[in-house]
XYZ file of C-alpha atoms in Angstrom:
525
model
C -0.011 -0.010 -0.001
C 1.282 3.423 -0.889
C 1.001 5.519 2.220
C 2.475 8.883 1.234
C 5.075 10.396 -1.054
C 6.491 12.713 1.555
C 7.490 9.953 3.890
C 8.980 7.955 1.025
C 11.168 10.978 0.220
C 12.146 11.270 3.894
C 12.989 7.573 4.053
C 15.122 7.798 0.923
C 16.858 10.838 2.403
C 17.524 8.891 5.602
C 18.865 5.876 3.681
C 21.199 8.214 1.844
C 22.413 9.707 5.111
C 22.721 6.245 6.631
C 24.815 5.057 3.720
C 27.003 8.143 3.810
C 27.503 7.789 7.560
C 28.384 4.079 7.390
C 30.616 4.347 4.386
C 32.185 7.503 5.784
C 33.171 5.726 8.980
C 34.472 2.612 7.261
C 36.288 4.478 4.504
C 37.645 7.029 7.000
C 38.902 4.292 9.249
C 40.448 2.515 6.275
C 42.092 5.767 5.193
C 43.459 6.377 8.710
C 44.728 2.784 8.864
C 46.360 3.205 5.484
C 48.034 6.461 6.549
C 49.292 4.786 9.724
C 50.576 1.797 7.758
C 52.158 4.175 5.276
C 53.920 6.132 8.065
C 55.043 2.853 9.628
C 56.344 1.715 6.247
C 58.193 5.009 5.826
C 59.805 4.614 9.261
C 60.753 1.010 8.549
C 62.223 2.030 5.191
C 64.265 4.765 6.832
C 65.357 2.281 9.497
C 66.495 -0.052 6.727
C 68.485 2.741 5.075
C 70.014 3.588 8.479
C 71.081 -0.041 8.989
C 72.813 0.023 5.584
C 74.518 3.342 6.374
C 75.748 2.139 9.793
C 77.219 -0.985 8.201
C 78.895 1.029 5.446
C 80.384 3.483 7.948
C 81.582 0.642 10.179
C 83.177 -1.126 7.178
C 84.974 2.039 6.167
C 86.365 2.392 9.712
C 87.562 -1.215 9.695
C 89.286 -0.682 6.319
C 90.882 2.497 7.559
C 92.237 0.920 10.710
C 93.600 -2.069 8.758
C 95.214 0.295 6.215
C 97.033 2.247 8.913
C 98.305 -0.880 10.639
C 99.550 -2.518 7.392
C 101.195 0.651 6.066
C 102.910 1.302 9.403
C 104.284 -2.268 9.745
C 105.383 -2.560 6.135
C 107.176 0.763 6.398
C 109.084 -0.691 9.345
C 109.888 -3.846 7.354
C 111.161 -1.698 4.518
C 113.226 0.416 6.857
C 114.754 -2.786 8.249
C 115.697 -3.862 4.705
C 117.190 -0.463 3.930
C 119.172 -0.596 7.171
C 120.578 -3.998 6.268
C 121.622 -2.801 2.789
C 123.154 0.377 4.245
C 125.148 -1.663 6.714
C 126.472 -4.051 4.056
C 127.718 -1.115 2.063
C 129.977 -0.074 4.995
C 133.414 -1.858 4.856
C 133.699 -1.845 8.631
C 130.504 -3.878 8.925
C 131.480 -6.293 6.168
C 134.769 -6.964 7.983
C 133.102 -7.930 11.272
C 132.859 -11.538 12.383
C 129.675 -13.358 11.370
C 127.962 -13.104 14.794
C 128.754 -9.424 15.190
C 127.773 -8.662 11.590
C 124.407 -10.326 12.201
C 123.818 -8.311 15.362
C 124.715 -5.063 13.627
C 122.716 -5.720 10.476
C 119.547 -7.091 12.032
C 119.676 -5.564 15.511
C 116.309 -6.492 17.143
C 114.296 -6.537 13.887
C 114.817 -10.267 13.552
C 112.820 -10.835 16.738
C 109.779 -8.973 15.498
C 106.501 -10.899 15.592
C 105.411 -12.638 12.357
C 108.920 -12.419 10.832
C 109.823 -15.892 9.469
C 113.253 -14.908 8.153
C 115.476 -11.854 7.489
C 118.143 -12.852 4.970
C 120.836 -11.510 2.688
C 121.309 -13.411 -0.596
C 124.276 -13.122 -2.907
C 124.088 -12.607 -6.692
C 123.555 -16.363 -7.170
C 120.608 -16.495 -4.722
C 122.449 -18.229 -1.903
C 122.032 -17.130 1.726
C 125.107 -15.288 2.958
C 123.683 -13.674 6.107
C 120.901 -15.266 8.196
C 119.073 -13.501 11.031
C 118.530 -16.791 12.852
C 122.034 -18.219 12.825
C 125.683 -17.248 12.630
C 126.030 -20.036 10.062
C 123.658 -19.308 7.203
C 121.197 -22.016 6.266
C 121.729 -23.646 2.950
C 119.142 -22.634 0.414
C 119.026 -21.091 -3.016
C 116.251 -18.708 -4.250
C 117.673 -17.753 -7.615
C 114.482 -18.845 -9.319
C 112.093 -17.076 -6.914
C 110.260 -14.071 -8.229
C 111.289 -11.871 -5.336
C 114.927 -12.564 -6.393
C 114.597 -12.307 -10.179
C 112.553 -9.136 -9.923
C 115.480 -7.371 -8.209
C 118.106 -8.974 -10.379
C 116.469 -7.999 -13.645
C 115.483 -4.457 -12.653
C 117.871 -2.172 -10.795
C 114.966 0.222 -10.163
C 112.600 -2.360 -8.717
C 112.624 -0.750 -5.265
C 110.621 -2.607 -2.642
C 109.210 -5.813 -4.058
C 106.369 -7.653 -2.308
C 105.613 -11.180 -3.444
C 102.349 -13.048 -3.719
C 101.644 -15.586 -0.929
C 104.055 -18.490 -1.155
C 105.249 -21.528 0.783
C 108.575 -20.314 2.090
C 110.839 -23.363 2.478
C 112.718 -22.042 5.501
C 109.473 -21.278 7.408
C 108.269 -24.835 7.797
C 106.243 -24.419 4.616
C 103.900 -21.855 6.237
C 102.181 -19.331 3.932
C 104.207 -16.126 3.807
C 104.913 -13.109 1.659
C 108.431 -11.874 0.980
C 109.648 -8.263 0.868
C 112.923 -7.747 -0.997
C 115.264 -4.945 -1.971
C 118.186 -4.953 -4.418
C 121.798 -4.813 -3.262
C 124.016 -3.130 -5.873
C 127.812 -2.955 -6.108
C 129.465 0.442 -6.298
C 129.516 0.054 -10.140
C 125.756 -0.595 -10.125
C 125.946 -4.302 -10.863
C 123.704 -6.761 -9.090
C 125.091 -7.910 -5.810
C 122.144 -9.807 -4.323
C 119.116 -8.921 -2.234
C 117.981 -8.303 1.296
C 114.686 -9.980 2.067
C 112.112 -10.425 4.831
C 109.579 -13.268 4.994
C 106.407 -12.240 6.815
C 104.020 -14.926 8.071
C 100.456 -14.466 6.823
C 99.307 -14.916 10.400
C 99.931 -11.171 10.621
C 96.988 -10.465 8.330
C 94.946 -13.302 9.878
C 95.298 -11.860 13.379
C 94.710 -8.328 12.115
C 91.145 -9.264 11.136
C 90.529 -11.759 13.968
C 87.691 -10.774 16.283
C 85.967 -8.500 13.787
C 82.176 -8.752 13.987
C 81.234 -8.976 10.329
C 78.205 -11.264 10.665
C 77.824 -14.915 9.884
C 78.527 -14.394 6.165
C 80.832 -11.382 6.357
C 84.458 -11.371 5.292
C 87.552 -9.188 5.315
C 90.333 -9.691 2.752
C 93.699 -8.482 1.628
C 94.115 -8.840 -2.154
C 97.197 -8.245 -4.229
C 97.109 -5.921 -7.249
C 97.352 -8.929 -9.489
C 94.145 -10.387 -8.110
C 95.784 -12.974 -5.839
C 94.082 -13.547 -2.460
C 96.613 -12.761 0.292
C 94.311 -13.297 3.242
C 90.618 -13.766 3.907
C 88.721 -13.827 7.146
C 87.060 -16.267 7.916
C 90.255 -18.144 7.183
C 90.426 -20.965 4.704
C 93.862 -22.117 3.635
C 92.439 -23.271 0.276
C 91.516 -19.653 -0.644
C 94.957 -18.188 0.073
C 96.783 -17.624 -3.181
C 93.619 -18.018 -5.316
C 93.480 -15.798 -8.373
C 90.272 -13.725 -8.495
C 91.423 -11.262 -11.167
C 88.492 -12.298 -13.446
C 85.868 -11.568 -10.811
C 83.650 -8.501 -11.417
C 84.285 -7.344 -7.868
C 88.049 -7.279 -8.360
C 87.776 -5.394 -11.664
C 85.832 -2.720 -9.802
C 88.448 -2.613 -7.019
C 91.100 -1.845 -9.663
C 88.989 0.698 -11.531
C 87.771 2.804 -8.625
C 90.634 2.461 -6.065
C 88.291 3.253 -3.153
C 84.579 3.087 -2.423
C 81.705 0.691 -1.789
C 79.112 -1.252 -3.761
C 76.905 -4.335 -3.543
C 77.629 -7.476 -5.593
C 77.689 -11.252 -5.429
C 80.984 -12.869 -4.433
C 82.553 -15.371 -6.875
C 83.912 -17.421 -3.987
C 80.639 -18.343 -2.237
C 77.896 -16.678 -4.313
C 76.711 -14.520 -1.356
C 75.556 -10.952 -2.073
C 77.507 -8.485 0.039
C 78.178 -4.811 0.617
C 81.850 -4.347 -0.390
C 83.913 -1.522 1.109
C 87.398 -1.369 -0.425
C 90.526 0.733 -0.314
C 93.775 0.550 -2.286
C 96.764 1.022 0.031
C 99.157 3.843 -0.901
C 102.632 2.623 -2.059
C 101.747 -0.989 -1.345
C 100.348 -3.582 -3.757
C 97.388 -4.435 -1.547
C 93.681 -3.827 -1.593
C 91.805 -3.938 1.747
C 88.258 -5.221 1.335
C 85.595 -5.555 3.998
C 82.407 -7.353 2.892
C 79.212 -7.701 4.924
C 76.410 -9.922 3.656
C 73.224 -8.026 2.992
C 71.403 -10.870 4.798
C 73.378 -10.011 7.918
C 73.023 -6.233 7.457
C 69.217 -6.497 7.499
C 68.839 -9.461 9.900
C 67.870 -7.424 12.963
C 65.949 -4.984 10.812
C 63.897 -7.820 9.341
C 63.007 -9.153 12.782
C 62.050 -5.654 13.888
C 60.093 -5.008 10.674
C 58.244 -8.313 11.017
C 57.252 -7.528 14.595
C 56.256 -3.920 13.869
C 54.552 -4.845 10.612
C 52.539 -7.606 12.269
C 51.499 -5.303 15.079
C 50.541 -2.543 12.640
C 48.602 -5.014 10.495
C 46.791 -6.319 13.539
C 46.117 -2.787 14.809
C 44.988 -1.560 11.410
C 42.698 -4.570 11.000
C 41.307 -4.151 14.485
C 40.833 -0.429 13.931
C 38.962 -0.956 10.661
C 36.961 -3.804 12.208
C 35.982 -1.757 15.229
C 35.130 1.132 12.961
C 32.933 -1.164 10.889
C 31.291 -2.352 14.082
C 30.759 1.240 15.160
C 29.340 2.024 11.732
C 27.027 -0.948 11.984
C 25.886 0.145 15.450
C 25.376 3.666 14.177
C 23.422 2.312 11.244
C 21.185 0.254 13.551
C 20.700 3.267 15.771
C 19.805 5.483 12.837
C 17.455 2.807 11.592
C 15.825 2.584 15.032
C 15.530 6.344 15.120
C 14.007 6.248 11.653
C 11.488 3.648 12.837
C 10.706 5.720 15.895
C 10.292 8.758 13.694
C 7.965 6.702 11.491
C 5.952 5.611 14.483
C 5.803 9.217 15.740
C 4.605 10.510 12.402
C 2.370 7.653 11.297
C -1.102 6.607 12.280
C -0.739 3.144 13.768
C -4.074 1.817 12.474
C -4.013 2.955 8.851
C -0.303 3.379 8.133
C -0.907 6.882 6.845
C 0.677 10.076 8.191
C -0.887 11.368 11.393
C -2.371 14.815 11.894
C 0.872 16.314 13.210
C 2.755 15.151 10.135
C -0.025 16.423 7.902
C 0.396 19.914 9.371
C 4.130 19.903 8.654
C 3.638 18.583 5.124
C 0.839 21.038 4.350
C 2.969 23.951 5.528
C 5.966 22.695 3.481
C 3.966 22.228 0.308
C 2.175 25.536 0.824
C 5.526 27.397 0.984
C 6.821 25.500 -2.009
C 3.731 26.376 -4.058
C 4.146 30.036 -3.147
C 7.762 30.054 -4.179
C 7.133 28.174 -7.402
C 3.836 30.086 -8.089
C 2.175 26.697 -8.795
C -1.294 25.369 -8.163
C -2.037 23.350 -5.076
C -5.071 21.221 -3.981
C -6.384 19.657 -0.826
C -8.961 16.867 -0.334
C -11.009 16.138 2.762
C -12.323 12.549 2.814
C -14.947 11.546 5.391
C -16.556 8.078 5.752
C -20.345 8.446 5.648
C -22.335 7.495 8.749
C -19.295 5.889 10.393
C -20.712 6.264 13.935
C -23.694 4.141 12.878
C -21.269 1.590 11.372
C -19.381 1.330 14.637
C -22.605 0.999 16.593
C -23.872 -1.732 14.268
C -20.737 -3.782 13.565
C -18.525 -2.961 16.487
C -15.251 -1.093 16.805
C -13.085 -3.945 15.478
C -15.014 -3.901 12.235
C -14.804 -0.151 12.243
C -10.999 -0.349 12.497
C -10.958 -2.782 9.587
C -13.084 -0.358 7.539
C -10.767 2.538 8.364
C -7.723 0.517 7.244
C -9.477 -0.509 4.016
C -10.426 3.048 3.217
C -6.862 4.242 3.939
C -5.572 1.623 1.554
C -7.933 2.849 -1.163
C -6.743 6.412 -0.664
C -3.085 5.424 -0.752
C -3.489 3.360 -3.942
C -5.394 6.164 -5.662
C -2.581 8.716 -5.435
C 0.386 7.817 -7.674
C 2.760 10.717 -7.825
C 5.719 10.882 -5.358
C 4.647 14.306 -4.096
C 1.076 13.320 -3.271
C 0.513 12.668 0.414
C -2.345 11.214 2.457
C -2.936 11.445 6.208
C -5.538 10.538 8.805
C -6.947 13.786 10.069
C -8.934 12.355 12.911
C -11.589 9.684 13.546
C -13.014 8.693 10.187
C -11.691 11.753 8.375
C -8.693 11.749 5.982
C -6.851 14.456 4.060
C -4.886 14.313 0.803
C -2.316 16.933 -0.233
C -1.894 17.285 -4.012
C 0.994 19.592 -5.064
C 0.948 20.956 -8.656
C -2.656 19.820 -9.084
C -5.393 22.163 -10.383
C -9.042 21.871 -9.342
C -9.898 19.635 -12.285
C -7.112 17.163 -11.400
C -8.063 17.203 -7.720
C -11.699 16.482 -8.657
C -10.576 13.552 -10.780
C -8.538 12.039 -8.001
C -11.322 12.641 -5.475
C -13.782 10.803 -7.696
C -11.281 7.982 -8.080
C -10.976 7.671 -4.328
C -14.773 7.765 -3.832
C -15.336 5.072 -6.429
C -12.592 2.828 -4.967
C -14.137 3.084 -1.471
C -17.535 2.275 -2.838
C -16.086 -0.695 -4.722
C -14.884 -2.189 -1.448
C -18.539 -3.298 -0.980
C -18.235 -3.282 2.780
C -21.802 -3.899 4.098
C -23.278 -0.932 5.985
C -26.918 -1.413 7.054
C -27.139 2.125 8.281
C -26.210 3.633 4.946
C -28.704 4.522 2.265
C -26.303 2.877 -0.200
C -26.046 -0.389 1.772
C -22.223 -0.228 1.836
C -19.437 1.944 3.206
C -19.094 5.123 1.229
C -17.261 8.422 1.615
C -17.930 12.095 0.905
C -14.991 14.207 -0.400
C -14.455 17.940 -0.414
C -11.855 19.533 -2.689
C -10.221 22.920 -2.457
C -7.543 24.444 -4.657
C -5.149 27.385 -4.430
C -3.908 29.398 -7.376
C -1.260 32.126 -7.428
C -2.752 35.526 -6.720
C -5.904 34.169 -5.041
C -4.997 35.814 -1.740
C -5.883 32.688 0.284
C -3.777 31.284 3.133
C -3.587 27.780 4.556
C -6.449 28.231 7.004
C -8.669 29.567 4.215
C -7.888 26.550 2.112
C -8.714 24.109 4.983
C -12.035 25.912 5.534
C -12.837 25.762 1.806
C -12.081 22.003 1.702
C -14.257 21.482 4.794
C -17.128 23.542 3.263
C -16.839 21.445 0.121
C -17.028 18.304 2.252
C -20.203 19.653 3.919
C -21.712 20.292 0.478
C -20.888 16.713 -0.541
C -22.720 15.513 2.601
C -25.622 17.824 1.805
C -25.734 16.453 -1.697
C -26.697 13.032 -0.275
C -23.273 11.682 0.614
C -21.104 9.346 -1.491
C -20.271 12.431 -3.535
C -17.433 14.821 -4.427
C -17.801 18.571 -4.085
C -15.371 21.192 -5.243
C -15.005 24.335 -3.234
C -16.466 27.475 -4.814
C -15.919 30.592 -2.675
C -19.208 32.163 -3.753
C -21.165 28.961 -3.339
C -19.424 28.365 -0.074
C -20.611 31.623 1.230
C -24.198 30.763 0.229
C -23.880 27.346 1.901
C -22.694 29.000 5.061
C -25.786 31.265 5.026
C -28.044 28.243 5.110
C -26.044 26.008 7.407
C -22.636 26.217 9.028
C -20.023 23.736 7.880
C -19.791 20.518 9.740
C -16.316 21.389 11.028
C -17.856 24.367 12.845
C -21.288 23.126 13.942
C -21.242 19.333 13.539
C -24.981 19.435 12.682
C -24.791 16.680 10.089
C -24.163 13.116 11.112
C -21.203 12.143 9.015
């Protein structure tokens, strides 16, 4: 049953507000959650960058400390070699007995840590002075690179060999530093050499915290691995000159980058530095997996908490929105109950007053026609007395349904005015249109064929009065209600079950003969 267009519009307006409120809460909560997750992600990203920067700075410091230590010690080794050569060039020293010559040439340098041997070789590569004994050990190094490099090039300067198994050092990995000894005429007279145990480099990097997959290395300019921590004897002496990482070491001299190692296929952050005046490259490598290990744990914890919080926030917001929706729906239902007649489902008299005032103002603004119908069930008191109040309620509901189904436009509104009387508001409807609708309502009620022994028609009927307002008529709302009521009286006077249209002049005549029913109640409706 169509009750009224006004309430339908109000309900649609409420549904729109309800939808906006619910979606606003949910979408707002989702937006807030996304912003929070975004901020959290930004913080985590910055934290990741900070972890990388801290590792890079730490690696640079390690490389710098290693550089200073190596440069300082190798300068001392070189000074020792130069001192030996300088002493040999003095006739007084050469004339000394072997034990005194050894003490003068080597002083305390031979006792330095990590020195495997400090020797003087003649032009044939034989040991002529040995730091460990007055009687030189028997060995020949004429085919060794540290010997031939000095023999074949008078300007070789300090030569540093690749790692080798030095025969006099119990076959332990060592590197040899050598300098040329020249006769006064410039001819080759032999070399002075120092064998340094690679444990020096091994202990230099021992104790560094580089992570489970980190490494620190000393690499020769030719690409030969001098030392690597963690230590693996199989790696010492390996040629890595074809590796992409080494090519970058040679090209850039100093810096850092990320790449995958050729030795173990682990991706690392490489920090490297070429040592000045020495054929070594210091390289510190930290696996990216170790760099971000603690960050990943932290990110997983924070991310999980944020996801849980965001989900809970959105869920609670959705629950709040649902509660708000139910509350708004309940308020709407209460509003409906407050504005609706419980028996007929039509608007009640209070709502009718608000709607009438609203439509009246709208008609004035738009300068449009406006009509009002008063519908009254004929001889309803007699019906109640004859059939009882329950049957009377049924008749009221049936009549209300007829009225509701007879008005089709969204703006048309019906209401129960009181007792057995109903009103219909018809915006944008001239008198002819209102008369047509009134006749339609009257016929529909008559077609119900509800028995009414007290009616001259034998069934329930209704009388309808119609009044219309046109721009410039000078009428107000109260005048229009009075005109509709006068028209209803005329319909009653015409024998009931009729429609009467208000005519101001005729109304005045009718009032002269008999006051309208709304004022006197003389006619039994």
